[in-house]
Coordinates of C-alpha atoms and ligand atoms in Angstrom, one line a residue:
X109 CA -76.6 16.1 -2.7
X110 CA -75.6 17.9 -5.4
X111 CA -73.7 20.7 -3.1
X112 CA -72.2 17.6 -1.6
X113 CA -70.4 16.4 -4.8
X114 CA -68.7 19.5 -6.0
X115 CA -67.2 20.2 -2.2
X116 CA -65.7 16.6 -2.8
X117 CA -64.8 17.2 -6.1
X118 CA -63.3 20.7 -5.1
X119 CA -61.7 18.8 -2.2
X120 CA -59.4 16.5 -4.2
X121 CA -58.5 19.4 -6.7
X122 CA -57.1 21.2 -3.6
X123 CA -54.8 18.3 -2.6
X124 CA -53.4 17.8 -5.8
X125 CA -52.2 21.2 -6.3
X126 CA -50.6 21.3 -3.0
X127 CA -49.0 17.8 -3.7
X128 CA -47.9 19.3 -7.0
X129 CA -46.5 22.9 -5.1
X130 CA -44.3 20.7 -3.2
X131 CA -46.3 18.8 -0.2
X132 CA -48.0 20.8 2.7
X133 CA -44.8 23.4 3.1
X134 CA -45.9 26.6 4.0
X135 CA -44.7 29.7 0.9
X136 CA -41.5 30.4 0.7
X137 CA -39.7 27.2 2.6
X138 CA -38.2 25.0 0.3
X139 CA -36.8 21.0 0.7
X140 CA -33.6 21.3 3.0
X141 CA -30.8 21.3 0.9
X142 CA -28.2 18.3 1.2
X143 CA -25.2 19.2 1.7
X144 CA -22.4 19.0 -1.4
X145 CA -18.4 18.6 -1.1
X146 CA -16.3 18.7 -3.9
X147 CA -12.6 16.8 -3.6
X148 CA -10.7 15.4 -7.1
X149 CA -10.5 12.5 -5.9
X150 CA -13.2 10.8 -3.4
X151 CA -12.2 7.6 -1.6
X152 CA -14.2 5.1 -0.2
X153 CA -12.9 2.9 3.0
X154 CA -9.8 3.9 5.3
X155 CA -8.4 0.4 5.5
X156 CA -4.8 -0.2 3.8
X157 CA -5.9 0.1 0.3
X158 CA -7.8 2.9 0.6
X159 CA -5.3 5.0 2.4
X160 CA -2.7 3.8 -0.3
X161 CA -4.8 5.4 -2.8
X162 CA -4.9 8.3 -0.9
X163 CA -1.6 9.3 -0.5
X164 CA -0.5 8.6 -3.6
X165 CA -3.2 10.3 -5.3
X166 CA -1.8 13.4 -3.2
X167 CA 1.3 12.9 -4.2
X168 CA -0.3 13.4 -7.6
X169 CA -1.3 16.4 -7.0
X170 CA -4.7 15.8 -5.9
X171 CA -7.2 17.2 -3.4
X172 CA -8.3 14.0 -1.6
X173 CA -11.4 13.2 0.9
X174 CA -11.5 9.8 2.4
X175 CA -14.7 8.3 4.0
X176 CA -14.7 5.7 6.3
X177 CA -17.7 4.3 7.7
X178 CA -16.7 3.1 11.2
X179 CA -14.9 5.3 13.9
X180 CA -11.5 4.6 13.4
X181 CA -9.3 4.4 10.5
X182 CA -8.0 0.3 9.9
X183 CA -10.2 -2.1 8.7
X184 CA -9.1 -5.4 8.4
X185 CA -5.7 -4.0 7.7
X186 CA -5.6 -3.0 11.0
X187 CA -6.1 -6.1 12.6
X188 CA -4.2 -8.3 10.4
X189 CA -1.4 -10.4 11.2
X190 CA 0.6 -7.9 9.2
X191 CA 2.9 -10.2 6.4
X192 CA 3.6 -8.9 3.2
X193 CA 4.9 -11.5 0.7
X194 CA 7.9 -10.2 -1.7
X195 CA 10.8 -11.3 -3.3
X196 CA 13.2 -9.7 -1.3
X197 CA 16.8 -10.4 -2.6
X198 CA 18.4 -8.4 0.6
X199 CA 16.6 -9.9 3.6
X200 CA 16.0 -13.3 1.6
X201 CA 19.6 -13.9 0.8
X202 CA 20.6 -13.8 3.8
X203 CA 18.9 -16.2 5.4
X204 CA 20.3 -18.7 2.4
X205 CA 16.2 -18.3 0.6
X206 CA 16.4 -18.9 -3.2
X207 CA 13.6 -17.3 -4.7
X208 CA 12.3 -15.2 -8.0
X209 CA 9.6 -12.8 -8.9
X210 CA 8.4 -16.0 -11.6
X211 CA 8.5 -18.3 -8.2
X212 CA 6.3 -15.9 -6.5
X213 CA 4.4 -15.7 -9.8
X214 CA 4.3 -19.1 -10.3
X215 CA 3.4 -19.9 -6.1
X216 CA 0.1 -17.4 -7.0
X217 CA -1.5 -18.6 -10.2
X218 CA -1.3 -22.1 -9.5
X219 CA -2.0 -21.6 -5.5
X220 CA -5.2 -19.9 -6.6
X221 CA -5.9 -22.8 -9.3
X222 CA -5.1 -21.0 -12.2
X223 CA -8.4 -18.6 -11.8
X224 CA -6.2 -15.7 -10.9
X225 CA -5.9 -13.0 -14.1
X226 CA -2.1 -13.6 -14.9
X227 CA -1.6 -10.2 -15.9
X228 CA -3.5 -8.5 -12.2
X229 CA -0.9 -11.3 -10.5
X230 CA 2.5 -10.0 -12.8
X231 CA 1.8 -6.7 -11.5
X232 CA 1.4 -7.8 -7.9
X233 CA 4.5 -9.5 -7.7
X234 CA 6.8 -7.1 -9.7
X235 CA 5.7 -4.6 -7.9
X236 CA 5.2 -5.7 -4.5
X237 CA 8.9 -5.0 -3.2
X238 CA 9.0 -1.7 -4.7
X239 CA 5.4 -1.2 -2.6
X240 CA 7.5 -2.3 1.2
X241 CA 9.8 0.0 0.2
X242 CA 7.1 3.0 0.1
X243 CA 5.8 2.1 3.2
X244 CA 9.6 1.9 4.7
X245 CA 9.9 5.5 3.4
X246 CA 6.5 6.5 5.1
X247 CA 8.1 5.6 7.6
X248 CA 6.9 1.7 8.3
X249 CA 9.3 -0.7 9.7
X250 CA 9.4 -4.0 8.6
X251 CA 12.3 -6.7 10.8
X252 CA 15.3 -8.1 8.8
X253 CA 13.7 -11.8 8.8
X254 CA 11.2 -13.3 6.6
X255 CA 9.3 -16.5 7.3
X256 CA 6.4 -18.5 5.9
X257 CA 3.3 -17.0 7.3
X258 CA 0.7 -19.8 7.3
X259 CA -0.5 -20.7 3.5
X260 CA 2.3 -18.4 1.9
X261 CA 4.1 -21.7 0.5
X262 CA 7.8 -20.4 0.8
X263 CA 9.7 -17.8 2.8
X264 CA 9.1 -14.7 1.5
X265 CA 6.6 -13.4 4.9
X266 CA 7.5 -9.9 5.9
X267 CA 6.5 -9.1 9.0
X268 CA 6.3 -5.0 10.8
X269 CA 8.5 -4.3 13.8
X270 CA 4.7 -2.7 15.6
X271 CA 2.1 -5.6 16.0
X272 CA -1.0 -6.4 14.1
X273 CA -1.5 -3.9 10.9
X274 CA -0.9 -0.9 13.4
X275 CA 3.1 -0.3 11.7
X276 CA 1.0 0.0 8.1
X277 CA -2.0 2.0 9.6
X278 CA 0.0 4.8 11.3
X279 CA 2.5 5.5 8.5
X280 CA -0.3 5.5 5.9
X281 CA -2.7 8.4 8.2
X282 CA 0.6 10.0 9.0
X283 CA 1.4 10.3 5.5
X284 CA -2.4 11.0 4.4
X285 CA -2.4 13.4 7.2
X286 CA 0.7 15.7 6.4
X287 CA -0.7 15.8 2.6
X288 CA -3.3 17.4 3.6
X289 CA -6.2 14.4 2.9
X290 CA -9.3 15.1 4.7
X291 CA -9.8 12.1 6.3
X292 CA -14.0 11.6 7.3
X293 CA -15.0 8.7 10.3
X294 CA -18.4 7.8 11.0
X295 CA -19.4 8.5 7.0
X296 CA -20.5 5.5 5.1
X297 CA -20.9 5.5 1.7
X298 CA -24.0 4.3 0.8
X299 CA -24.5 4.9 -3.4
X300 CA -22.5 6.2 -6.2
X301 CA -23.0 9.2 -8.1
X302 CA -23.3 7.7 -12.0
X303 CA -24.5 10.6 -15.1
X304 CA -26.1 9.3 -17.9
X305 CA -23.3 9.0 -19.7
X306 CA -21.9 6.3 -16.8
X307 CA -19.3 8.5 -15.5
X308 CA -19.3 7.9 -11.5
X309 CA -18.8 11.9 -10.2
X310 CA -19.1 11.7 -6.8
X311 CA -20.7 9.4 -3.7
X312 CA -23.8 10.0 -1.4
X313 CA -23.1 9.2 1.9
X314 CA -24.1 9.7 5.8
X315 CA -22.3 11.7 7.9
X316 CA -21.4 11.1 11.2
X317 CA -24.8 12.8 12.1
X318 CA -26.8 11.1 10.2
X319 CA -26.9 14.0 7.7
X320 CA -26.7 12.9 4.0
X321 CA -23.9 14.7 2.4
X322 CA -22.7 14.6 -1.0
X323 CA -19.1 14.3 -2.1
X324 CA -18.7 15.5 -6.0
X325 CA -14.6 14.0 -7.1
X326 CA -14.0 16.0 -10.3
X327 CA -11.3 13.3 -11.3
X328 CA -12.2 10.1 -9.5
X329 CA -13.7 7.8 -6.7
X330 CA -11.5 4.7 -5.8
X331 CA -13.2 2.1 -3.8
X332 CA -11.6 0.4 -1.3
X333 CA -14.6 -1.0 1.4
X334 CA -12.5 -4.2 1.6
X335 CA -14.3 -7.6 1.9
X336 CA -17.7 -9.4 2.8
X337 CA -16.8 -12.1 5.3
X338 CA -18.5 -10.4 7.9
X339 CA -21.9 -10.3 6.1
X340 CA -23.3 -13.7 6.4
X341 CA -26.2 -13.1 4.0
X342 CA -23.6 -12.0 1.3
X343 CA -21.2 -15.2 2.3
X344 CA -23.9 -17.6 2.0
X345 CA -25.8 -16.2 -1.3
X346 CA -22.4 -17.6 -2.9
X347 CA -21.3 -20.0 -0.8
X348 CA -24.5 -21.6 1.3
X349 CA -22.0 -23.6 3.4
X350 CA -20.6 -20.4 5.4
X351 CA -23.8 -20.0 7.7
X352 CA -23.1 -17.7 11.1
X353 CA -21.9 -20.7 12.9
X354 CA -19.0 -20.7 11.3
X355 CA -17.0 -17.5 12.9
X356 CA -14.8 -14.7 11.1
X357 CA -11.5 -13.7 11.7
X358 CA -12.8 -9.9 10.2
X359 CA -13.7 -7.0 11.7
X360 CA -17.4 -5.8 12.1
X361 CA -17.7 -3.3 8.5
X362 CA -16.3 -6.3 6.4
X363 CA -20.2 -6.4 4.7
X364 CA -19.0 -5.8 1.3
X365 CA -20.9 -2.3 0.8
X366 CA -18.5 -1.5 -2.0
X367 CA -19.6 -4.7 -4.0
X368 CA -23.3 -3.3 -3.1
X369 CA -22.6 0.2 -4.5
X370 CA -21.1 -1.3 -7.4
X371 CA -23.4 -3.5 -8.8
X372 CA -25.7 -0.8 -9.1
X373 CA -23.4 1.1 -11.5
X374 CA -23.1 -1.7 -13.5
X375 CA -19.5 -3.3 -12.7
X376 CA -18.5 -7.1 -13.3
X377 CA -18.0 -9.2 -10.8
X378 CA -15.3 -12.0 -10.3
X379 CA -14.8 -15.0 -8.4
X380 CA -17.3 -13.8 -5.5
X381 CA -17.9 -17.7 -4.5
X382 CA -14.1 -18.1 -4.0
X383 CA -14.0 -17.1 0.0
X384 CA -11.4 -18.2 2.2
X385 CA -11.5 -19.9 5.8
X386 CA -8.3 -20.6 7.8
X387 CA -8.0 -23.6 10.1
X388 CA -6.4 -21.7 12.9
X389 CA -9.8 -19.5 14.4
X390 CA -10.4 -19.2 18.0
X391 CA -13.1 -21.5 18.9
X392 CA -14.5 -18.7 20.8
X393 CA -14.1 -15.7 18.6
X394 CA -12.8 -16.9 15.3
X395 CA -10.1 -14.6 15.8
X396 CA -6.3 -15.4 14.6
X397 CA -4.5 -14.3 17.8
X398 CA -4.1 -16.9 20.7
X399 CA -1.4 -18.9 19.5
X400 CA 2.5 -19.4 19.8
X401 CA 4.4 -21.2 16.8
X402 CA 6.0 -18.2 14.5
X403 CA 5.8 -20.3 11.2
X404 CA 4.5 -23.4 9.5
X405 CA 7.9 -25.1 10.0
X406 CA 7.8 -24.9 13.5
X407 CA 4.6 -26.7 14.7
X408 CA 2.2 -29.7 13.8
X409 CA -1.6 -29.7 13.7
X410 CA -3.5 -32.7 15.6
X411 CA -6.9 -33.4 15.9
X412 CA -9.1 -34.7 19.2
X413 CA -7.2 -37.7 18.8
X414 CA -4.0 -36.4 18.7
X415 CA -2.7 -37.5 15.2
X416 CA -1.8 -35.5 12.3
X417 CA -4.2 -35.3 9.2
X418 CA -2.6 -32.7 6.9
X419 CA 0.6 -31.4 5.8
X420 CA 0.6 -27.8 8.0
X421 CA 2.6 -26.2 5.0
X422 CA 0.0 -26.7 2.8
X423 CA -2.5 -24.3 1.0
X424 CA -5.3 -22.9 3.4
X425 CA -8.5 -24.4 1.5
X426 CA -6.3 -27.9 1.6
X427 CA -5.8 -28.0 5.4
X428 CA -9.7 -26.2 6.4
X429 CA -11.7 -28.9 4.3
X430 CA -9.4 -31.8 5.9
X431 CA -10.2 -30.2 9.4
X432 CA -13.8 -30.2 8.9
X433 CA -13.2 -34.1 8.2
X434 CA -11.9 -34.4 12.0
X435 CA -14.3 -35.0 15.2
X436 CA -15.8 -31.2 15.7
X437 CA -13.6 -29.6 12.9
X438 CA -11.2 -29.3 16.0
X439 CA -7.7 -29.5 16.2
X440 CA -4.9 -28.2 18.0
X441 CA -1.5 -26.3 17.2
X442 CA 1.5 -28.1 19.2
X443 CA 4.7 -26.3 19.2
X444 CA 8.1 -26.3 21.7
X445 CA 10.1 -23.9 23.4
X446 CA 11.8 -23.6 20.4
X447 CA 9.0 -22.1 18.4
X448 CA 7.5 -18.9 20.8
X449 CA 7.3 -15.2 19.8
X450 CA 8.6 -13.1 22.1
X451 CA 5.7 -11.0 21.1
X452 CA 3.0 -12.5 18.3
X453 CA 2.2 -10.3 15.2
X454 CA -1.3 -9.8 17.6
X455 CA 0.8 -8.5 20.1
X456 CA 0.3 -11.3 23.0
X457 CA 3.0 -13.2 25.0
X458 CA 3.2 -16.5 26.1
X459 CA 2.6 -15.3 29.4
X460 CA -0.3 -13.6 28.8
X461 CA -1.9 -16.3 26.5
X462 CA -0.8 -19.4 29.3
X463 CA -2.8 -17.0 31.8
X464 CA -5.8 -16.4 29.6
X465 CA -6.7 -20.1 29.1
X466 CA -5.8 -19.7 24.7
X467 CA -2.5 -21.7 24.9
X468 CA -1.9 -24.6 27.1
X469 CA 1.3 -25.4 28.4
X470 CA 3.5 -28.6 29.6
X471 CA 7.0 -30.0 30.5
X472 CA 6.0 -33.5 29.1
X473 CA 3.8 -34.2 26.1
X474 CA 1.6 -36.4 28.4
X475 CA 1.2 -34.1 30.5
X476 CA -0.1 -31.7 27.4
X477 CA -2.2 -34.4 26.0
X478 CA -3.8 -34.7 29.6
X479 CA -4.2 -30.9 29.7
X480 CA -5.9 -31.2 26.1
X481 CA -7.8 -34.1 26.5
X482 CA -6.5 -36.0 23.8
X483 CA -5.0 -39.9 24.2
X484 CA -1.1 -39.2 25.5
X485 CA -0.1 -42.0 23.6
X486 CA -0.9 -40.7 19.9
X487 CA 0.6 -37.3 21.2
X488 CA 3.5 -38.9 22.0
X489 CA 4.0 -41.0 18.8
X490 CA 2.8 -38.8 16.6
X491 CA 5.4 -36.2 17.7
X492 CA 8.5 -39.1 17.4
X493 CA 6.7 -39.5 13.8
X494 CA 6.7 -36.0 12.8
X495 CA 10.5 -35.2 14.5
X496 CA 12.0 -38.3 12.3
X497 CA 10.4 -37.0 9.3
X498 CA 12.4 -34.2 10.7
X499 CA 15.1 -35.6 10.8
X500 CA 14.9 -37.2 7.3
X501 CA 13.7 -34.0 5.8
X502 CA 10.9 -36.3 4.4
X503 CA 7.0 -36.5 5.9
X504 CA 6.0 -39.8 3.7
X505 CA 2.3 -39.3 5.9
X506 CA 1.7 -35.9 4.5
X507 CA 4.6 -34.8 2.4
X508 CA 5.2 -31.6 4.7
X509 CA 8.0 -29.9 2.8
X510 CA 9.0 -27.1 4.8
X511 CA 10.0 -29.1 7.4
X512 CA 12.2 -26.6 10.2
X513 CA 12.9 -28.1 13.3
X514 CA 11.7 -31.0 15.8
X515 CA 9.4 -30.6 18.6
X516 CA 11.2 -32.1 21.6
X517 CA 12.7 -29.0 23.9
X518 CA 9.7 -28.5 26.6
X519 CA 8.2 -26.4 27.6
X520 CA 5.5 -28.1 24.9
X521 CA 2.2 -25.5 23.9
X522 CA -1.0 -26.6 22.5
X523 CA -4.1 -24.2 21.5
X524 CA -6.9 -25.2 20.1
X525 CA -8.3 -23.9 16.7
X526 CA -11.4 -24.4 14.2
X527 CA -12.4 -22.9 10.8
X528 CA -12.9 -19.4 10.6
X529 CA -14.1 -17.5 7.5
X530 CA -11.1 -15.3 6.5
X531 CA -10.8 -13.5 3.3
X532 CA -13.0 -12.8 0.3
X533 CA -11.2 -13.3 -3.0
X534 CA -13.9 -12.6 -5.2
X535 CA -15.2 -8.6 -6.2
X536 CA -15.0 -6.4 -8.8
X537 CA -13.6 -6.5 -11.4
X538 CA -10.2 -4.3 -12.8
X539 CA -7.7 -4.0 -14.6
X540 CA -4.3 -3.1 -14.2
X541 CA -4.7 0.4 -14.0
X542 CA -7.0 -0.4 -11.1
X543 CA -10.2 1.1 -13.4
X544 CA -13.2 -0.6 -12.4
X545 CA -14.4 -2.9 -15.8
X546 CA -18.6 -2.7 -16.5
X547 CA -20.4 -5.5 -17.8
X548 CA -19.7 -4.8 -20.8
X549 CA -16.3 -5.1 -20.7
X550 CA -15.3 -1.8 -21.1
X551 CA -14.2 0.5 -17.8
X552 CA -16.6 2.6 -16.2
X553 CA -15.2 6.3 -16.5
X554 CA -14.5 7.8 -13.3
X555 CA -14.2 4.4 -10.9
X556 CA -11.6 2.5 -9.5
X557 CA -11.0 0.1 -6.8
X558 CA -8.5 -2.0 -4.4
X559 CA -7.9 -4.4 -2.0
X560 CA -10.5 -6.8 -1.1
X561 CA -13.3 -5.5 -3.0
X562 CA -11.5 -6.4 -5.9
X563 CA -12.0 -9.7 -7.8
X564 CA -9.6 -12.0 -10.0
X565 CA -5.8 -11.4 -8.2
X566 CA -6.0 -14.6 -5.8
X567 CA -8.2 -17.2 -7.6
X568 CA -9.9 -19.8 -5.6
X569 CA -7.3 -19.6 -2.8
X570 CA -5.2 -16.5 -1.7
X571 CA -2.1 -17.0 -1.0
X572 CA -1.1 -15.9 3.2
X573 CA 1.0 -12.7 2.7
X574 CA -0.6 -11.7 -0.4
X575 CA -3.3 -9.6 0.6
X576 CA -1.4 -6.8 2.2
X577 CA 0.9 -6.8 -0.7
X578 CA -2.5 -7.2 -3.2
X579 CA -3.6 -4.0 -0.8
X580 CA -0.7 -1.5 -1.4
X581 CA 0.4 -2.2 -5.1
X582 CA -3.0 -2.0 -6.2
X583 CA -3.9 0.6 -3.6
X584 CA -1.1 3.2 -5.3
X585 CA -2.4 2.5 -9.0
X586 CA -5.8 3.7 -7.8
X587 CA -4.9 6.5 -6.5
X588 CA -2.1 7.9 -9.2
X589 CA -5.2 6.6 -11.9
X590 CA -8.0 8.3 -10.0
X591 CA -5.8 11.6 -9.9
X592 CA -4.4 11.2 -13.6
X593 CA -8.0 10.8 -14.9
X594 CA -9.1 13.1 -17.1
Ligands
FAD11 C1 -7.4 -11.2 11.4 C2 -6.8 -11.0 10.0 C3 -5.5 -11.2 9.8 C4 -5.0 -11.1 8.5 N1 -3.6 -11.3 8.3 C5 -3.1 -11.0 7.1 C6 -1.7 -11.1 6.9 O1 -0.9 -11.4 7.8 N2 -1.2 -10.9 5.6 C7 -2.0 -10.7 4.5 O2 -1.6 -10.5 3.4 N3 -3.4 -10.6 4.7 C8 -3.9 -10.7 6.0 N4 -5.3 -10.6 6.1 C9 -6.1 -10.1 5.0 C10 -5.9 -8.6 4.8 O3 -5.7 -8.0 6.1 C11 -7.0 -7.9 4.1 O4 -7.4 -8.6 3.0 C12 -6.7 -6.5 3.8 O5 -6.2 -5.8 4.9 C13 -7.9 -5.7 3.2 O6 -7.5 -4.4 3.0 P1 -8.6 -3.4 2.4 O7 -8.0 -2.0 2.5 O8 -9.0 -3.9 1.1 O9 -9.8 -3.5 3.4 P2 -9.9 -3.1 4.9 O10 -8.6 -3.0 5.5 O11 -10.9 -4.0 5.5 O12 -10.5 -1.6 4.8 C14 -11.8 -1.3 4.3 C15 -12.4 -0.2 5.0 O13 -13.5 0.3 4.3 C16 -14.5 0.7 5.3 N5 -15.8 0.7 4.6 C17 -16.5 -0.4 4.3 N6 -17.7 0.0 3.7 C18 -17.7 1.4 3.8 C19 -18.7 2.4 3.4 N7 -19.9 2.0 2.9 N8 -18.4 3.7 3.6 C20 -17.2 4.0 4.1 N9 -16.2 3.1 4.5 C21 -16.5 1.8 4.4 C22 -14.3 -0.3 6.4 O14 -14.9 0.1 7.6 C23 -12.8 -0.5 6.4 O15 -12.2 0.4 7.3 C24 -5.8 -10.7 7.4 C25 -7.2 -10.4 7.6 C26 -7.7 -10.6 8.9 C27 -9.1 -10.3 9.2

């Protein structure tokens, strides 16, 4: 019994020095050591504002790595419907558009209620011209016209000459590319590197291997993971209404990591229950493609019953909560002849869309009304409505002010559309040298961020055309601050 006692006793000592030693390795193998990289400048997320930062932070000299998580470069910047709002005296005039940087100031602040930081929104609009002018010289073409892309409340749209956000992706990688930025797919940041004194030095991440690898930036990391709308547990926490019924227009990595990796490092947050849905999803996908009419001037929303309910130039929080007043939050866009991309920003035709079923189409509004399932005689007489207000250059229904042209030369197009969530306008906070801000008000050495991760430029409701604009101009301040930093 006694024996007994001190073998058990002896037992336990036993295990704890081996726990202590380091586990049950045999002598002389140690842990496997992770892997360290060391770059100035580290970014996080190969969408537009990420890539911005990138090349421009070359262009400052710096030794750049870029991470992105999925297996191509894009993000929601890749699939976008590519307009980029500026005050563009050249293009602008010539069309006969009157417009001002304090218009486009002014279209902003209040479109977003007043919750936008007025000085974040100066710099966005004085400088987003000069930003469409970068990309030109990267070699991104943008077509002579502008247009109001749907919520941008005046004609200031540009749109790329290559569909989608492929114009902006390629110039950007082409540009990163011949600087010499070592671009990383498949590697997902998962925590930054914060010292005591809350400098952020570097990022741990997962390599495409499922090795973890850490990236050391001796000037700066920029964070630029883009938005949450694809997360539904993120969406709801702030806003419980967005449950995964309700589809997204963004692509499958939109799950707000960045805001993730930056709460732990102690950053403020702003706006994060301001998210965005657009009346104009796919009732299959959510998706923005699928549908014909180039502007807001140039088409008319109507619900199963074929009447209007909203002015279709208004903002996009306006016109989704009155479609989720209408039988099944369903409506459909009807355009004309007049109205058809020869190729939509999402690269479809009419053809192609007619064939797949997205757009109906008819030589009579009856016979689209039939097709649609809505009564032909509200079709018909909400159309003669609509073309007089036309006509009068007055809606008194809905007070529609950009009012372009009448629907009457068949062949007539209807697709139908419901609410899709479509952009996060809340994130972290910055200011306007892009440096992330900390709780306590003061910015966090060694951090910066862009694009959708970011809080406080948009308010309560982004304007359409803002975003890619928001995405460059604040992309480019990152990078020159992350590679001025000291
Ligand atoms: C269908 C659609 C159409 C749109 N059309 C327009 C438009 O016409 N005009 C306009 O102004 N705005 C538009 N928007 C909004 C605009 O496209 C986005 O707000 C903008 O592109 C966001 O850019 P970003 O660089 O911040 O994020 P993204 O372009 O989404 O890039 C973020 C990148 O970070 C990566 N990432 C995320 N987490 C990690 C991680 N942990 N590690 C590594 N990488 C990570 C993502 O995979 C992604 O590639 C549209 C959005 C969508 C979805």
């Amino acid at each position: 019994m006694h024996r007994k006692k001190w073998g058990s006793l002896f037992l336990v000592l036993a295990l704890v020095a081996v726990l202590a030693l380091g586990g049950c390795q045999p002598a002389g193998e140690s842990e496997p050591e992770v892997e360290t990289r060391e770059a100035d400048v580290v970014v996080i997320g190969g969408g537009g504002a990420g890539l911005a930062a990138a090349v421009t932070a070359a262009d400052h000299g710096a030794e750049v790595i870029l991470l992105e998580k999925m297996p191509r470069l894009g993000g929601n910047t890749l699939i976008s419907g590519c307009a980029y709002n500026a005050v563009d005296p050249e293009r602008q005039s010539k069309q006969g558009i009157e417009d001002s940087i304090d218009l486009h100031f002014q279209h902003t602040y209040e479109g977003g209620d007043k919750k936008g930081d007025p000085e974040l929104i100066r710099v966005l609009v004085e400088n987003a011209l000069d930003g469409l002018h970068w990309l030109e010289s990267l070699g991104c073409e943008f077509k002579d016209e502008v247009y109001t892309v749907l919520g941008a409340l005046w004609p200031r749209s540009h749109t790329n000459v290559k569909p989608l956000g492929t114009g902006y992706i390629e110039a950007l990688e082409n540009a990163a590319r011949e600087r010499g930025v070592e671009i990383l797919l498949e590697t997902k940041a998962e925590e930054l590197v914060q010292e005591e004194d809350g400098r952020v030095t570097g990022v741990k991440a997962v390599d495409a291997d499922g090795k973890e690898v850490i990236f050391k930036a001796r000037k700066g990391v920029v964070l630029a993971t883009g938005g949450f709308s694809a997360n539904v547990e993120m969406r709801t926490k702030y806003n419980p209404r967005l449950t995964a019924e309700i589809p997204t227009t963004n692509h499958p990595g939109a799950t707000g990591d960045g805001i993730v990796m930056a709460e732990k490092v102690g950053a403020e947050f702003v706006g994060m229950e301001y998210i965005q849905l657009l009346p104009t999803g796919d009732p299959e996908t959510g998706s923005l493609a699928g549908w014909l009419a180039p502007g807001v001037d140039q088409m008319i929303y109507v619900n199963k019953e074929g009447k209007r309910f909203v002015a279709e130039d208004e903002r996009r929080d306006v016109m989704t909560n009155a479609l989720f007043e209408q039988p099944d939050a369903l409506m459909y866009v009807v355009s004309d002849a007049n109205s058809v991309w020869e190729v939509t920003s999402f690269g479809e035709t009419e053809e192609q869309l007619v064939e797949m079923g997205k757009v109906q189409k008819a030589d009579t509004l009856e016979e689209l009304a039939e097709k649609i399932n809505v009564p032909p005689e509200n079709l018909v007489e909400t159309v003669a409505k609509y073309n007089e207000a036309v006509e009068n250059n007055h809606d008194p229904e809905f007070g529609k002010k950009l009012l372009g042209h009448k629907i009457e030369t068949p062949p007539f197009y209807a697709s139908p559309r419901v609410p899709t969530v479509h952009h996060t306008m809340g994130g972290v906070k910055i200011d306007t040298l892009a440096r992330v801000i900390s709780k306590d008000g003061n910015p966090i050495p060694g951090l910066y961020a862009a694009g959708e991760v970011t809080g406080g430029i948009h308010g309560t409701n982004r304007l359409g055309g803002n975003a890619i604009a928001d995405i460059i101009v604040f992309g480019r301040i990152a990078g020159e601050s992350a590679a001025n930093s000291k």
